[in-house]
Coordinates of C-alpha atoms in Angstrom, one line a residue:
M1 CA 117.1 104.7 69.6
K2 CA 116.6 101.5 71.7
Y3 CA 115.5 101.4 75.4
E4 CA 115.6 97.9 77.3
Y5 CA 112.8 97.6 79.7
R6 CA 111.6 94.9 81.9
V7 CA 108.0 93.9 83.1
V8 CA 107.6 92.5 86.7
D9 CA 104.3 91.8 88.5
V10 CA 104.5 93.2 91.9
F11 CA 102.9 92.0 95.3
T12 CA 102.6 88.5 94.1
Q13 CA 104.4 85.4 93.6
T14 CA 102.2 84.5 91.0
P15 CA 102.8 85.1 87.4
L16 CA 100.0 87.5 85.7
E17 CA 98.7 88.4 88.9
G18 CA 99.6 91.5 91.4
N19 CA 100.2 94.7 89.5
A20 CA 102.0 94.9 86.2
L21 CA 105.1 97.3 86.2
A22 CA 107.5 98.1 83.1
V23 CA 110.7 99.5 84.4
F24 CA 113.1 101.1 81.7
T25 CA 116.5 100.4 83.3
D26 CA 118.4 103.3 81.7
A27 CA 116.3 106.2 80.4
R28 CA 118.8 108.6 79.7
G29 CA 118.0 110.5 76.5
M30 CA 114.3 110.6 77.1
T31 CA 112.4 113.4 77.4
D32 CA 109.3 114.2 79.4
D33 CA 107.2 114.0 76.7
L34 CA 108.5 110.7 75.4
M35 CA 108.3 109.1 78.9
Q36 CA 104.7 110.3 78.8
R37 CA 103.7 108.9 75.6
V38 CA 105.6 105.6 76.3
A39 CA 103.6 105.1 79.4
R40 CA 100.5 105.9 77.6
E41 CA 101.6 103.2 75.1
L42 CA 102.3 100.5 77.4
N43 CA 99.0 101.4 79.4
L44 CA 99.6 99.7 82.8
S45 CA 99.3 101.4 85.7
E46 CA 102.3 102.9 86.1
T47 CA 105.7 102.7 84.0
T48 CA 109.3 103.8 85.9
F49 CA 112.3 105.4 83.9
V50 CA 115.5 105.1 85.9
F51 CA 118.3 107.7 85.8
P52 CA 121.8 107.8 87.0
P53 CA 121.6 109.0 90.9
E54 CA 121.5 112.7 91.5
R55 CA 121.7 112.8 95.2
E56 CA 124.6 111.4 97.1
G57 CA 123.3 108.3 99.1
T58 CA 120.8 107.3 96.6
A59 CA 121.0 104.2 94.1
A60 CA 118.9 105.8 91.3
R61 CA 116.7 108.9 90.3
V62 CA 113.2 107.3 89.5
R63 CA 110.3 108.9 87.7
I64 CA 107.0 107.2 87.5
F65 CA 104.4 108.1 85.1
T66 CA 100.7 106.6 84.6
P67 CA 99.0 107.0 81.2
A68 CA 97.6 110.2 82.1
R69 CA 100.3 112.0 84.1
E70 CA 103.6 111.8 86.3
M71 CA 103.5 110.9 89.8
E72 CA 105.1 112.5 92.8
F73 CA 105.4 108.9 94.4
A74 CA 103.7 105.3 94.1
G75 CA 104.3 102.2 95.7
H76 CA 104.3 99.2 93.4
P77 CA 106.7 101.0 91.3
T78 CA 108.9 101.9 93.9
V79 CA 109.1 98.0 95.0
G80 CA 109.3 96.9 91.5
T81 CA 112.0 99.1 90.3
A82 CA 113.8 98.2 93.6
Y83 CA 113.7 94.3 92.3
V84 CA 114.9 95.2 88.9
L85 CA 117.8 97.3 89.9
R86 CA 119.0 94.4 91.9
E87 CA 118.1 91.6 89.4
S88 CA 120.0 93.9 86.6
G89 CA 122.9 94.5 88.8
A90 CA 122.4 98.3 88.7
V91 CA 122.3 97.9 92.6
A92 CA 124.3 95.0 94.1
R93 CA 122.3 91.5 94.1
D94 CA 123.1 91.0 97.5
A95 CA 122.2 94.7 98.7
Q96 CA 119.9 94.6 101.7
S97 CA 118.6 98.2 101.9
F98 CA 119.3 101.3 99.6
V99 CA 117.7 104.6 98.6
L100 CA 115.2 105.7 95.6
H101 CA 115.1 109.3 94.8
E102 CA 111.6 110.0 93.6
N103 CA 109.7 113.3 92.8
I104 CA 108.4 113.2 96.4
G105 CA 112.3 113.0 97.7
D106 CA 114.1 110.0 99.2
V107 CA 112.5 106.6 99.5
P108 CA 114.1 103.9 101.4
V109 CA 113.7 100.5 100.5
R110 CA 114.9 97.0 102.0
V111 CA 114.8 93.3 101.3
D112 CA 113.9 90.9 103.9
E113 CA 115.1 87.4 104.4
E114 CA 112.3 86.2 102.0
E115 CA 113.0 88.4 99.6
R116 CA 110.2 90.3 100.1
I117 CA 111.2 94.2 99.0
W118 CA 109.8 96.9 101.7
L119 CA 109.4 100.7 101.2
T120 CA 109.0 103.2 104.1
T121 CA 105.9 105.2 103.7
P122 CA 106.5 108.9 103.2
P123 CA 105.1 111.1 105.8
I124 CA 101.2 110.6 106.4
S125 CA 98.8 113.4 106.6
V126 CA 95.1 113.4 107.2
R127 CA 93.1 116.3 105.2
G128 CA 89.6 116.1 106.4
A129 CA 86.3 114.1 105.9
Y130 CA 83.9 113.7 103.1
D131 CA 80.1 113.2 103.0
R132 CA 79.1 109.9 103.6
T133 CA 76.2 109.7 100.9
K134 CA 78.3 111.4 98.1
C135 CA 80.9 108.6 98.9
A136 CA 78.6 105.6 98.5
A137 CA 76.8 107.3 95.4
A138 CA 80.3 107.5 93.5
L139 CA 80.6 103.8 94.2
S140 CA 76.9 103.0 93.0
L141 CA 76.2 101.7 96.7
S142 CA 74.0 102.8 99.4
V143 CA 74.8 104.5 103.0
D144 CA 74.2 101.4 104.4
D145 CA 76.9 99.6 102.8
L146 CA 79.3 102.0 104.4
L147 CA 80.8 101.0 107.8
P148 CA 78.9 102.7 110.3
N149 CA 80.5 105.1 113.0
V150 CA 83.5 105.4 110.9
P151 CA 84.4 108.7 108.5
C152 CA 85.3 108.7 104.9
E153 CA 88.7 110.5 105.0
L154 CA 91.3 112.3 102.9
L155 CA 94.7 110.8 103.5
T156 CA 97.9 111.3 101.7
A157 CA 101.8 110.1 101.7
G158 CA 102.3 111.9 98.2
N159 CA 99.1 110.6 96.5
P160 CA 95.8 111.6 98.1
N161 CA 93.0 109.0 98.2
I162 CA 89.8 109.3 100.0
Y163 CA 89.3 106.3 102.1
I164 CA 85.9 104.9 102.0
P165 CA 85.4 101.8 104.8
L166 CA 82.7 99.3 103.8
R167 CA 80.7 96.8 106.0
D168 CA 82.2 93.7 104.4
P169 CA 84.4 92.3 101.2
A170 CA 80.8 91.5 99.2
A171 CA 80.1 95.3 99.3
V172 CA 83.8 96.2 98.3
D173 CA 83.1 93.9 95.4
R174 CA 79.7 95.3 94.5
A175 CA 81.3 98.8 94.3
D176 CA 80.9 100.4 90.8
V177 CA 81.9 103.7 90.0
D178 CA 79.4 106.1 88.9
T179 CA 81.5 108.4 86.8
A180 CA 79.3 111.8 87.4
A181 CA 78.7 110.8 91.2
L182 CA 82.8 110.3 91.1
R183 CA 83.6 113.7 89.7
A184 CA 81.2 115.6 92.0
L185 CA 82.9 114.0 95.0
L186 CA 86.2 114.9 93.9
R187 CA 85.0 118.4 93.3
G188 CA 87.3 118.8 90.1
D189 CA 90.6 117.7 91.6
S190 CA 91.6 115.0 89.2
S191 CA 94.6 114.0 91.5
L192 CA 92.3 112.2 94.0
C193 CA 91.9 108.5 93.8
T194 CA 89.4 106.6 95.6
F195 CA 90.3 103.9 98.0
V196 CA 87.4 101.2 99.1
F197 CA 88.1 98.7 101.8
A198 CA 86.5 96.6 104.4
P199 CA 87.9 95.3 107.9
T200 CA 89.1 91.7 107.6
P201 CA 90.8 89.4 110.3
F202 CA 93.7 89.4 108.2
G203 CA 94.0 93.2 108.1
A204 CA 91.8 94.7 104.9
Y205 CA 90.1 93.5 101.5
S206 CA 90.7 96.6 99.2
R207 CA 90.1 98.2 95.8
M208 CA 91.1 101.5 94.4
F209 CA 89.8 103.5 91.4
A210 CA 91.7 106.5 89.8
P211 CA 90.0 106.9 85.9
E212 CA 91.1 110.4 86.4
L213 CA 94.8 109.3 86.3
G214 CA 93.9 106.9 83.4
V215 CA 93.3 103.9 85.8
V216 CA 89.7 102.7 85.9
E217 CA 91.3 100.2 88.5
D218 CA 94.5 99.5 90.3
P219 CA 95.4 95.8 91.1
A220 CA 97.8 97.0 94.0
T221 CA 98.3 100.2 95.4
G222 CA 101.2 100.7 97.8
S223 CA 101.4 104.4 98.5
A224 CA 97.8 104.0 99.6
T225 CA 98.4 101.0 101.8
G226 CA 100.7 102.7 104.4
P227 CA 97.9 105.7 104.9
L228 CA 95.1 102.7 104.8
A229 CA 97.1 101.1 107.8
A230 CA 97.3 104.8 109.6
F231 CA 93.5 105.0 108.9
M232 CA 92.4 101.4 110.3
L233 CA 94.8 102.1 113.4
R234 CA 93.3 105.6 114.2
H235 CA 89.8 104.2 113.9
N236 CA 90.7 100.9 115.5
L237 CA 89.8 98.8 112.6
V238 CA 93.0 96.6 112.9
H239 CA 95.1 95.7 115.8
G240 CA 99.0 94.8 115.8
S241 CA 101.8 95.7 114.0
S242 CA 101.8 93.0 111.1
F243 CA 99.0 92.5 108.4
Y244 CA 98.0 92.8 105.0
S245 CA 95.5 94.3 102.3
E246 CA 94.2 92.0 99.7
Q247 CA 93.6 93.8 96.7
G248 CA 92.9 93.4 92.8
T249 CA 91.3 90.1 93.5
K250 CA 88.0 91.4 91.9
M251 CA 89.8 92.0 88.6
G252 CA 91.5 88.8 88.9
R253 CA 94.8 90.2 89.6
R254 CA 95.1 89.3 93.4
S255 CA 97.7 91.5 95.4
I256 CA 98.9 91.0 98.8
L257 CA 100.4 94.0 100.4
H258 CA 102.1 93.5 103.7
V259 CA 102.3 96.3 106.1
L260 CA 104.7 96.6 109.3
V261 CA 103.8 99.1 111.7
H262 CA 106.4 100.9 113.9
G263 CA 105.5 102.4 117.2
D264 CA 102.2 103.4 118.4
K265 CA 100.0 103.6 115.6
G266 CA 102.7 104.0 113.1
K267 CA 104.4 106.9 114.8
G268 CA 107.8 105.1 114.1
G269 CA 107.0 104.7 110.6
I270 CA 104.8 102.4 108.5
E271 CA 106.4 99.9 105.9
V272 CA 105.0 98.4 102.8
G273 CA 106.2 95.4 101.2
G274 CA 105.6 92.3 99.1
H275 CA 107.0 89.9 96.5
V276 CA 108.0 90.6 92.9
T277 CA 107.6 88.3 89.9
P278 CA 109.5 88.7 86.9
I279 CA 107.6 88.5 83.3
A280 CA 109.2 89.9 80.4
Q281 CA 112.3 91.6 79.0
A282 CA 112.1 93.6 75.7
V283 CA 113.5 96.6 73.8
L284 CA 111.4 99.6 72.5
T285 CA 113.0 100.8 69.3
L286 CA 112.1 104.5 68.5
P287 CA 113.2 106.3 64.9
E288 CA 116.2 108.5 65.6

């Protein structure tokens, strides 16, 4: 059995930066177990598997796996897969908008005049606050490193993240996961990720940790950036309708995730977008 796949770097125009993604362009015949094992073998933040569309009006059925589990939705896999579908001809190369069917449902994507690919963030919900002292301990930081008078909160647009605002980018770079303290913070919920950021003049400087998902640190987290924008708008940490989050820099994989906010505080929707850079084409060969 042979399965072709492509590797792209997402949210960057520089090869070997951004967040790497493997896209299997025709995954027909793959079982759930095989997809999970392949994702574990490639050991990227995520790997996507493309199937023929199951819903009218969608371009493809897309399933997303980390090395440890399948995801309901993820940002850089959505953007990267949309790029590969256009480049491979599975979607018309001049298509400016189409819809991908993921576990969370239909995710609209569009391409702008700069060839940036944008996804529309699914509905965002706030699910409560977390103890600031425990949040600091989970990152091997002190409470003084946290941004004063701003809560640590859980938000989700399909993938739940605890958002921990810090004083400055230097504090973000000092963050170092304390495994025991993080597990105590997560309260046994292995689906939760920890998103750390500091406000900047351009938007935010960010990092994301998800060791329970098999991702020690993620270079770029598109699914978390829409809720990040909503969080920052709600707490008056950012202004305007266009800004970006810089992520992955500490780990040598600098990523730029652009944000467009529609309506008052995102009530008209939040788009997250960026560039994609092709890296490799390959074939996975398995015994019959």
